[in-house]
CSV table of C-alpha atoms in Angstrom, one decimal:
chain,number,residue,atom,x,y,z
A,1,MET,CA,87.5,113.3,88.9
A,2,THR,CA,90.5,111.0,89.7
A,3,ALA,CA,93.7,112.8,90.5
A,4,VAL,CA,96.5,112.3,88.0
A,5,LEU,CA,100.2,112.1,88.8
A,6,GLU,CA,102.7,112.0,85.9
A,7,VAL,CA,106.2,110.6,86.7
A,8,ASP,CA,108.9,108.7,84.9
A,9,ARG,CA,109.5,105.0,85.0
A,10,ALA,CA,112.5,105.2,87.3
A,11,ALA,CA,110.4,106.9,90.0
A,12,VAL,CA,107.8,104.1,89.9
A,13,LEU,CA,110.5,101.4,90.2
A,14,ALA,CA,112.3,103.3,93.0
A,15,HIS,CA,109.0,103.6,94.9
A,16,ARG,CA,108.3,99.9,94.6
A,17,VAL,CA,111.7,99.0,95.9
A,18,ALA,CA,111.1,101.2,98.9
A,19,VAL,CA,107.6,100.0,99.6
A,20,GLN,CA,108.8,96.4,99.5
A,21,GLN,CA,111.6,97.1,102.0
A,22,PHE,CA,114.6,96.0,100.1
A,23,ASP,CA,116.6,98.3,102.3
A,24,ARG,CA,116.4,95.6,105.0
A,25,SER,CA,115.1,98.1,107.6
A,26,VAL,CA,112.7,95.5,109.1
A,27,GLY,CA,113.9,92.9,111.6
A,28,ARG,CA,111.0,90.4,111.7
A,29,VAL,CA,109.3,88.3,109.0
A,30,ALA,CA,105.9,89.3,110.4
A,31,ASP,CA,106.6,93.0,109.9
A,32,LEU,CA,107.3,92.8,106.2
A,33,ALA,CA,104.9,94.8,104.0
A,34,VAL,CA,104.7,91.9,101.5
A,35,LEU,CA,103.0,89.8,104.1
A,36,ASP,CA,100.0,92.1,103.6
A,37,VAL,CA,99.5,90.6,100.2
A,38,GLY,CA,101.2,87.2,100.8
A,39,VAL,CA,104.5,85.8,99.6
A,40,GLN,CA,104.1,83.0,97.0
A,41,ASP,CA,106.0,79.8,97.6
A,42,THR,CA,106.1,78.3,94.1
A,43,PRO,CA,108.3,76.3,93.8
A,44,HIS,CA,108.6,75.4,97.5
A,45,GLY,CA,111.4,77.3,99.1
A,46,SER,CA,111.0,80.4,96.9
A,47,ALA,CA,109.2,82.3,99.6
A,48,GLY,CA,112.2,81.9,101.8
A,49,ALA,CA,114.4,83.4,99.2
A,50,ALA,CA,112.0,86.4,98.9
A,51,LEU,CA,112.5,86.9,102.7
A,52,VAL,CA,116.3,86.7,102.4
A,53,ALA,CA,116.1,89.5,99.8
A,54,ARG,CA,114.4,91.8,102.4
A,55,LEU,CA,115.8,90.8,105.8
A,56,ASP,CA,119.3,90.7,107.4
A,57,GLY,CA,120.4,87.3,108.6
A,58,VAL,CA,118.6,84.0,108.1
A,59,PRO,CA,114.8,84.5,108.2
A,60,GLU,CA,112.9,82.5,110.8
A,61,VAL,CA,109.4,81.8,109.6
A,62,GLY,CA,107.1,81.2,112.5
A,63,ASP,CA,106.3,84.2,114.7
A,64,GLY,CA,102.7,83.9,113.7
A,65,VAL,CA,103.4,83.4,110.0
A,66,GLY,CA,102.3,80.2,108.1
A,67,LEU,CA,101.9,78.8,104.6
A,68,VAL,CA,98.4,78.6,103.2
A,69,TRP,CA,96.7,78.1,99.8
A,70,ALA,CA,95.6,81.7,99.1
A,71,ALA,CA,95.4,83.8,96.0
A,72,ARG,CA,94.6,81.7,92.9
A,73,GLY,CA,95.0,78.6,95.1
A,74,ALA,CA,98.8,79.1,95.2
A,75,PRO,CA,100.7,78.6,98.4
A,76,HIS,CA,101.6,81.9,100.1
A,77,LEU,CA,103.1,82.9,103.4
A,78,HIS,CA,100.5,85.0,105.4
A,79,ARG,CA,100.1,86.1,109.0
A,80,VAL,CA,98.1,83.3,110.6
A,81,GLY,CA,96.1,85.8,112.7
A,82,GLU,CA,94.8,87.5,109.5
A,83,LEU,CA,93.6,84.3,107.7
A,84,GLY,CA,90.0,85.0,108.3
A,85,THR,CA,90.3,88.5,106.7
A,86,VAL,CA,92.4,87.1,103.9
A,87,ALA,CA,89.8,84.3,103.2
A,88,ALA,CA,86.9,86.7,103.1
A,89,ALA,CA,88.7,89.1,100.7
A,90,LEU,CA,89.7,86.2,98.4
A,91,TRP,CA,86.2,84.7,98.4
A,92,PRO,CA,84.5,85.0,94.9
A,93,MET,CA,82.3,88.1,94.6
A,94,SER,CA,79.5,86.5,92.5
A,95,ASP,CA,78.4,83.2,91.1
A,96,ALA,CA,79.9,84.2,87.7
A,97,ASP,CA,83.2,85.1,89.4
A,98,ALA,CA,83.3,81.7,91.2
A,99,THR,CA,82.6,79.8,88.0
A,100,ALA,CA,85.3,81.7,86.2
A,101,ARG,CA,87.9,80.8,88.9
A,102,ILE,CA,87.4,77.1,88.6
A,103,ARG,CA,86.1,76.6,85.0
A,104,SER,CA,87.9,73.7,83.3
A,105,GLY,CA,87.2,70.8,81.0
A,106,GLN,CA,87.4,68.5,84.1
A,107,ILE,CA,84.5,69.9,85.9
A,108,LYS,CA,82.6,71.9,83.3
A,109,ALA,CA,79.2,71.3,84.8
A,110,GLY,CA,80.4,71.6,88.4
A,111,ALA,CA,81.9,75.0,87.8
A,112,GLU,CA,78.4,76.3,87.0
A,113,LEU,CA,77.5,75.8,90.6
A,114,GLY,CA,79.4,79.0,91.3
A,115,LEU,CA,79.5,80.0,94.9
A,116,ALA,CA,77.9,76.8,96.0
A,117,ALA,CA,80.9,74.9,94.8
A,118,PHE,CA,83.2,77.0,97.0
A,119,GLU,CA,80.9,76.7,99.9
A,120,ALA,CA,80.7,72.9,99.6
A,121,ALA,CA,84.5,72.4,99.2
A,122,ALA,CA,85.4,74.8,102.0
A,123,VAL,CA,83.1,73.1,104.5
A,124,ALA,CA,84.3,69.7,103.4
A,125,LEU,CA,88.0,70.6,103.7
A,126,ARG,CA,87.5,72.2,107.1
A,127,GLY,CA,85.8,69.1,108.3
A,128,ALA,CA,88.4,66.8,106.9
A,129,VAL,CA,91.4,68.6,108.6
A,130,THR,CA,91.0,68.4,112.3
A,131,GLY,CA,94.6,67.5,113.0
A,132,GLU,CA,97.7,66.8,110.8
A,133,THR,CA,96.3,65.2,107.6
A,134,GLY,CA,98.1,64.1,104.5
A,135,LYS,CA,97.2,66.1,101.4
A,136,GLY,CA,96.0,62.9,99.6
A,137,ASP,CA,93.8,61.9,102.5
A,138,ALA,CA,92.3,65.4,102.7
A,139,SER,CA,91.6,65.4,99.0
A,140,ALA,CA,89.9,62.0,99.2
A,141,ALA,CA,87.7,63.2,102.1
A,142,VAL,CA,86.6,66.3,100.2
A,143,SER,CA,86.0,64.3,97.0
A,144,ALA,CA,83.6,62.1,98.9
A,145,ALA,CA,81.7,65.0,100.4
A,146,VAL,CA,81.2,67.5,97.6
A,147,PRO,CA,78.7,67.1,94.7
A,148,GLU,CA,80.0,64.6,92.1
A,149,SER,CA,80.0,67.2,89.4
A,150,LEU,CA,83.0,68.8,91.2
A,151,THR,CA,85.1,65.7,90.8
A,152,PHE,CA,86.6,63.9,87.8
A,153,ASP,CA,88.2,60.7,86.8
A,154,CYS,CA,91.9,61.1,87.2
A,155,ALA,CA,93.9,59.0,84.8
A,156,GLY,CA,97.1,59.7,86.7
A,157,CYS,CA,96.0,58.2,90.0
A,158,GLY,CA,93.2,56.0,88.8
A,159,SER,CA,90.6,57.5,91.1
A,160,ARG,CA,87.9,60.1,91.1
A,161,HIS,CA,88.7,63.3,93.0
A,162,VAL,CA,87.9,66.9,93.4
A,163,SER,CA,89.3,69.5,91.1
A,164,GLY,CA,92.7,70.6,92.3
A,165,ALA,CA,91.9,74.3,91.5
A,166,LEU,CA,88.8,74.3,93.7
A,167,PHE,CA,90.5,72.2,96.4
A,168,GLN,CA,93.3,74.7,96.8
A,169,GLN,CA,91.3,77.8,96.3
A,170,VAL,CA,89.3,77.1,99.5
A,171,GLY,CA,92.4,76.5,101.6
A,172,ALA,CA,92.3,79.9,103.4
A,173,ALA,CA,88.5,79.7,103.8
A,174,ALA,CA,88.8,76.3,105.4
A,175,GLY,CA,91.4,77.6,107.8
A,176,VAL,CA,94.0,75.1,106.7
A,177,LEU,CA,97.8,75.6,106.9
A,178,LEU,CA,100.4,73.7,104.9
A,179,GLU,CA,103.4,71.8,106.2
A,180,VAL,CA,105.8,70.8,103.5
A,181,SER,CA,108.5,68.2,104.2
A,182,GLY,CA,110.6,66.7,101.4
A,183,ARG,CA,108.1,65.8,98.7
A,184,GLY,CA,105.1,65.4,101.1
A,185,THR,CA,102.5,68.0,102.1
A,186,SER,CA,100.4,67.8,105.2
A,187,LEU,CA,97.5,70.0,106.2
A,188,VAL,CA,96.9,71.3,109.7
A,189,PRO,CA,94.1,73.4,111.2
A,190,ALA,CA,95.0,77.0,111.7
A,191,PRO,CA,94.9,78.2,115.4
A,192,GLY,CA,91.6,79.8,116.2
A,193,ARG,CA,90.1,79.3,112.8
A,194,GLY,CA,86.5,80.3,112.2
A,195,ALA,CA,83.9,79.1,109.8
A,196,PRO,CA,84.3,79.7,106.0
A,197,PRO,CA,83.1,83.1,104.9
A,198,GLU,CA,79.4,83.4,103.9
A,199,ARG,CA,80.3,86.1,101.3
A,200,ALA,CA,83.1,88.2,100.1
A,201,ARG,CA,84.1,90.9,102.5
A,202,GLY,CA,86.9,93.5,102.5
A,203,VAL,CA,87.7,93.1,98.8
A,204,ALA,CA,88.1,96.9,98.2
A,205,GLY,CA,90.5,97.0,101.2
A,206,LEU,CA,92.5,94.2,99.8
A,207,ILE,CA,92.7,96.0,96.4
A,208,GLY,CA,94.0,99.1,98.1
A,209,THR,CA,96.6,97.0,99.9
A,210,LEU,CA,97.6,95.3,96.6
A,211,LEU,CA,98.0,98.7,94.9
A,212,ARG,CA,100.1,100.0,97.8
A,213,VAL,CA,102.5,97.0,97.9
A,214,LEU,CA,102.5,95.9,94.2
A,215,GLY,CA,101.3,99.0,92.3
A,216,PRO,CA,100.6,101.1,90.6
A,217,ALA,CA,98.2,98.8,88.8
A,218,GLY,CA,94.8,98.8,87.2
A,219,PRO,CA,91.7,96.6,87.5
A,220,ALA,CA,93.0,94.0,85.0
A,221,GLU,CA,96.3,93.5,86.8
A,222,VAL,CA,94.5,93.2,90.2
A,223,ALA,CA,92.0,90.7,88.7
A,224,ARG,CA,94.8,88.6,87.3
A,225,HIS,CA,96.6,88.6,90.7
A,226,LEU,CA,93.4,87.5,92.5
A,227,GLY,CA,92.3,85.1,89.8
A,228,ALA,CA,89.0,87.0,89.7
A,229,ARG,CA,86.9,88.5,86.9
A,230,ALA,CA,87.9,92.0,86.0
A,231,ARG,CA,84.2,93.0,85.9
A,232,ASP,CA,83.7,92.0,89.5
A,233,VAL,CA,87.0,93.8,90.5
A,234,ARG,CA,85.8,97.0,88.8
A,235,GLU,CA,82.5,96.9,90.7
A,236,VAL,CA,84.3,97.1,94.0
A,237,TRP,CA,87.2,99.3,92.9
A,238,PRO,CA,88.1,101.7,95.7
A,239,SER,CA,87.6,105.4,95.5
A,240,GLY,CA,90.1,108.1,96.3
A,241,LEU,CA,92.9,106.7,94.2
A,242,VAL,CA,95.5,108.6,92.2
A,243,GLU,CA,96.1,107.7,88.6
A,244,VAL,CA,99.8,107.4,87.9
A,245,ARG,CA,100.9,107.9,84.3
A,246,VAL,CA,104.2,107.1,82.7
A,247,GLY,CA,104.0,107.9,79.0
A,248,GLY,CA,101.3,105.7,77.6
A,249,TRP,CA,101.2,103.4,80.6
A,250,SER,CA,99.0,104.1,83.7
A,251,GLY,CA,98.0,102.5,87.0
A,252,TYR,CA,96.5,103.5,90.3
A,253,LEU,CA,97.8,104.1,93.9
A,254,PRO,CA,96.2,105.1,97.2
A,255,ALA,CA,96.6,108.8,97.8
A,256,ASP,CA,99.2,108.4,100.6
A,257,SER,CA,101.3,106.1,98.3
A,258,ALA,CA,101.1,108.6,95.5
A,259,GLU,CA,102.6,111.2,97.8
A,260,ALA,CA,105.5,108.8,98.6
A,261,LEU,CA,106.0,108.2,94.9
A,262,ARG,CA,106.4,112.0,94.3
A,263,VAL,CA,109.5,112.0,96.6
A,264,ALA,CA,110.9,108.5,95.7
A,265,HIS,CA,114.7,108.4,95.6
A,266,GLU,CA,116.8,106.4,93.2
A,267,ALA,CA,116.9,102.8,94.2
A,268,ARG,CA,120.4,101.4,94.9
A,269,VAL,CA,120.1,97.7,95.6
A,270,VAL,CA,121.3,94.4,94.2
A,271,ARG,CA,119.0,91.4,95.0
A,272,LEU,CA,118.5,87.8,93.8
A,273,LEU,CA,114.7,87.4,93.6
A,274,PRO,CA,113.1,84.0,93.4
A,275,PRO,CA,110.4,83.1,90.8
A,276,GLY,CA,107.1,84.5,92.0
A,277,ASP,CA,108.6,87.2,94.2
A,278,PRO,CA,106.1,89.9,95.0
A,279,PHE,CA,108.3,92.4,93.0
A,280,LEU,CA,107.6,90.4,89.9
A,281,GLN,CA,103.8,90.2,90.4
A,282,GLY,CA,102.6,93.7,90.6
A,283,VAL,CA,102.7,95.9,87.6
A,284,ASP,CA,102.2,95.1,83.9
A,285,ARG,CA,105.0,92.8,82.8
A,286,GLU,CA,105.7,95.0,79.7
A,287,PHE,CA,106.3,97.9,82.1
A,288,LEU,CA,108.5,96.0,84.4
A,289,VAL,CA,110.6,94.4,81.7
A,290,PRO,CA,110.2,96.3,78.4
A,291,GLY,CA,112.2,93.9,76.2
A,292,LYS,CA,110.0,91.1,74.8
A,293,ALA,CA,112.9,88.6,74.7
A,294,HIS,CA,113.9,89.4,78.3
A,295,ARG,CA,110.3,88.9,79.4
A,296,GLY,CA,110.3,85.5,77.9
A,297,LEU,CA,113.3,84.6,80.0
A,298,VAL,CA,111.9,85.9,83.3
A,299,TRP,CA,108.4,84.6,83.0
A,300,ARG,CA,108.8,81.1,81.5
A,301,ALA,CA,105.6,79.1,81.6
A,302,LEU,CA,107.5,76.1,83.1
A,303,GLY,CA,110.6,76.2,85.3
A,304,ALA,CA,110.8,80.0,85.6
A,305,PRO,CA,114.2,81.3,86.9
A,306,GLY,CA,114.8,83.9,89.5
A,307,ALA,CA,115.4,87.5,88.6
A,308,LEU,CA,118.4,89.7,89.2
A,309,LEU,CA,117.2,93.0,90.5
A,310,VAL,CA,119.6,96.0,90.1
A,311,ASP,CA,118.5,99.4,91.2
A,312,GLY,CA,114.9,98.7,90.5
A,313,GLU,CA,115.5,97.1,87.1
A,314,VAL,CA,115.2,93.4,86.3
A,315,ALA,CA,118.8,93.0,84.9
A,316,GLY,CA,119.0,89.3,84.3
A,317,VAL,CA,118.0,85.8,85.5
A,318,TRP,CA,119.5,83.2,87.7
A,319,ARG,CA,119.3,79.6,88.8
A,320,SER,CA,120.7,77.7,91.7
A,321,ARG,CA,121.5,74.1,92.6
A,322,LEU,CA,123.9,72.2,94.9
A,323,GLY,CA,127.5,72.7,93.9
A,324,SER,CA,130.3,70.2,93.7
A,325,GLY,CA,130.4,67.9,96.8
A,326,GLY,CA,127.0,69.2,98.0
A,327,LYS,CA,128.7,71.8,100.3
A,328,ALA,CA,128.1,74.9,98.3
A,329,LEU,CA,125.3,76.6,96.5
A,330,ARG,CA,126.0,76.9,92.7
A,331,ILE,CA,124.4,80.1,91.4
A,332,ALA,CA,124.4,80.7,87.6
A,333,VAL,CA,123.5,84.3,86.6
A,334,THR,CA,122.7,85.3,83.1
A,335,PRO,CA,122.7,89.1,83.0
A,336,PHE,CA,121.0,91.1,80.2
A,337,ALA,CA,124.1,93.3,80.0
A,338,ALA,CA,127.6,93.3,81.4
A,339,LEU,CA,127.8,93.7,85.2
A,340,ASP,CA,130.1,96.3,86.8
A,341,ALA,CA,132.2,95.6,89.9
A,342,ARG,CA,129.5,97.0,92.3
A,343,VAL,CA,126.8,94.7,91.0
A,344,THR,CA,129.1,91.7,90.8
A,345,ALA,CA,130.0,92.2,94.4
A,346,GLY,CA,126.3,92.6,95.3
A,347,VAL,CA,125.5,89.3,93.5
A,348,GLU,CA,128.2,87.5,95.5
A,349,ASP,CA,126.9,88.9,98.8
A,350,GLU,CA,123.3,87.9,98.0
A,351,GLY,CA,124.4,84.5,96.9
A,352,LEU,CA,126.1,84.0,100.3
A,353,ARG,CA,123.0,85.1,102.1
A,354,LEU,CA,120.9,82.5,100.1
A,355,ALA,CA,123.5,79.8,100.9
A,356,ARG,CA,123.5,80.5,104.6
A,357,ALA,CA,119.7,80.4,104.6
A,358,ARG,CA,120.0,76.9,103.2
A,359,GLY,CA,122.6,75.8,105.7
A,360,LEU,CA,125.5,75.9,103.2
A,361,PRO,CA,128.9,77.6,103.9
A,362,GLY,CA,129.6,79.1,100.5
A,363,ILE,CA,128.8,79.5,96.9
A,364,GLU,CA,130.0,78.7,93.4
A,365,LEU,CA,129.1,81.8,91.3
A,366,VAL,CA,129.0,81.6,87.5
A,367,VAL,CA,128.2,84.8,85.5
A,368,GLY,CA,127.6,84.8,81.8
């Protein structure tokens, strides 16, 4: 029988703040726990803001950390030395799982190839990127190499090319890193990359890591994060977990994480989180932001804002752009309730950290 731990919502949020190291106790990017699951960079630059929220000073990405198409084909920061492990754990677990991950009207027949579609695209992308290669050139090479059913006629560019979902979901498996400059993206081979995985490996271990960093969560939430079928996730669901219950909501944690949850202290932090920050990707959205109207503001389908984190709660949203004269970062915060002096001071400090990370000397802060 699975052990059960009953706690209140504040304890879960405090635990998650601690696990994700918002106390700024870590000095190097590579040592951040969120690198265990990847830090999403959508839109480009948001991963840097996620690092600012967890580190003192201006984060220096490098140090064995690179950008790669990983979970769901989205760009994530990962430790480069772990890409083989990441790729194997993200590999589809069955033909049906592979088909579900790439099914679309564009390649309806091709998606039915299942794992063979991923194998063909991963081999083709690895072969296409032997040095710095433009994204468009790599896509053209892959399009020419994979079965025609995996390509479609693109009205936008007037050519036939591989499904973008498939192309990006094999990035880690192909051992390809991303280099983004301005509006252009180049692909480069990862140092010491191996061959694409022959099958999914280490998925249960990855699930345990996701639960430790992003949880508590259940199979449905984990499947959504991976872009996988919930049925396949349930089949490899790890044993020895503790069920965490908060009223009518429940999720799971590894046993050692559950013990840390028991003694979690009240979170006292103010942070400006970017869209896609790991804190926003773990638990059920209704649990994290109970108000429906507020959820609609935080998780907009297009152009999602950042989130104001106050003591474990999502307390508002924010956006930024260059201020007057291009010498300051203009940050507009829309709180869900009035901010007290401590939180306002915290927002100002976090804004200055973001500005320094972008090479700007100051901020223009607008609250309301």
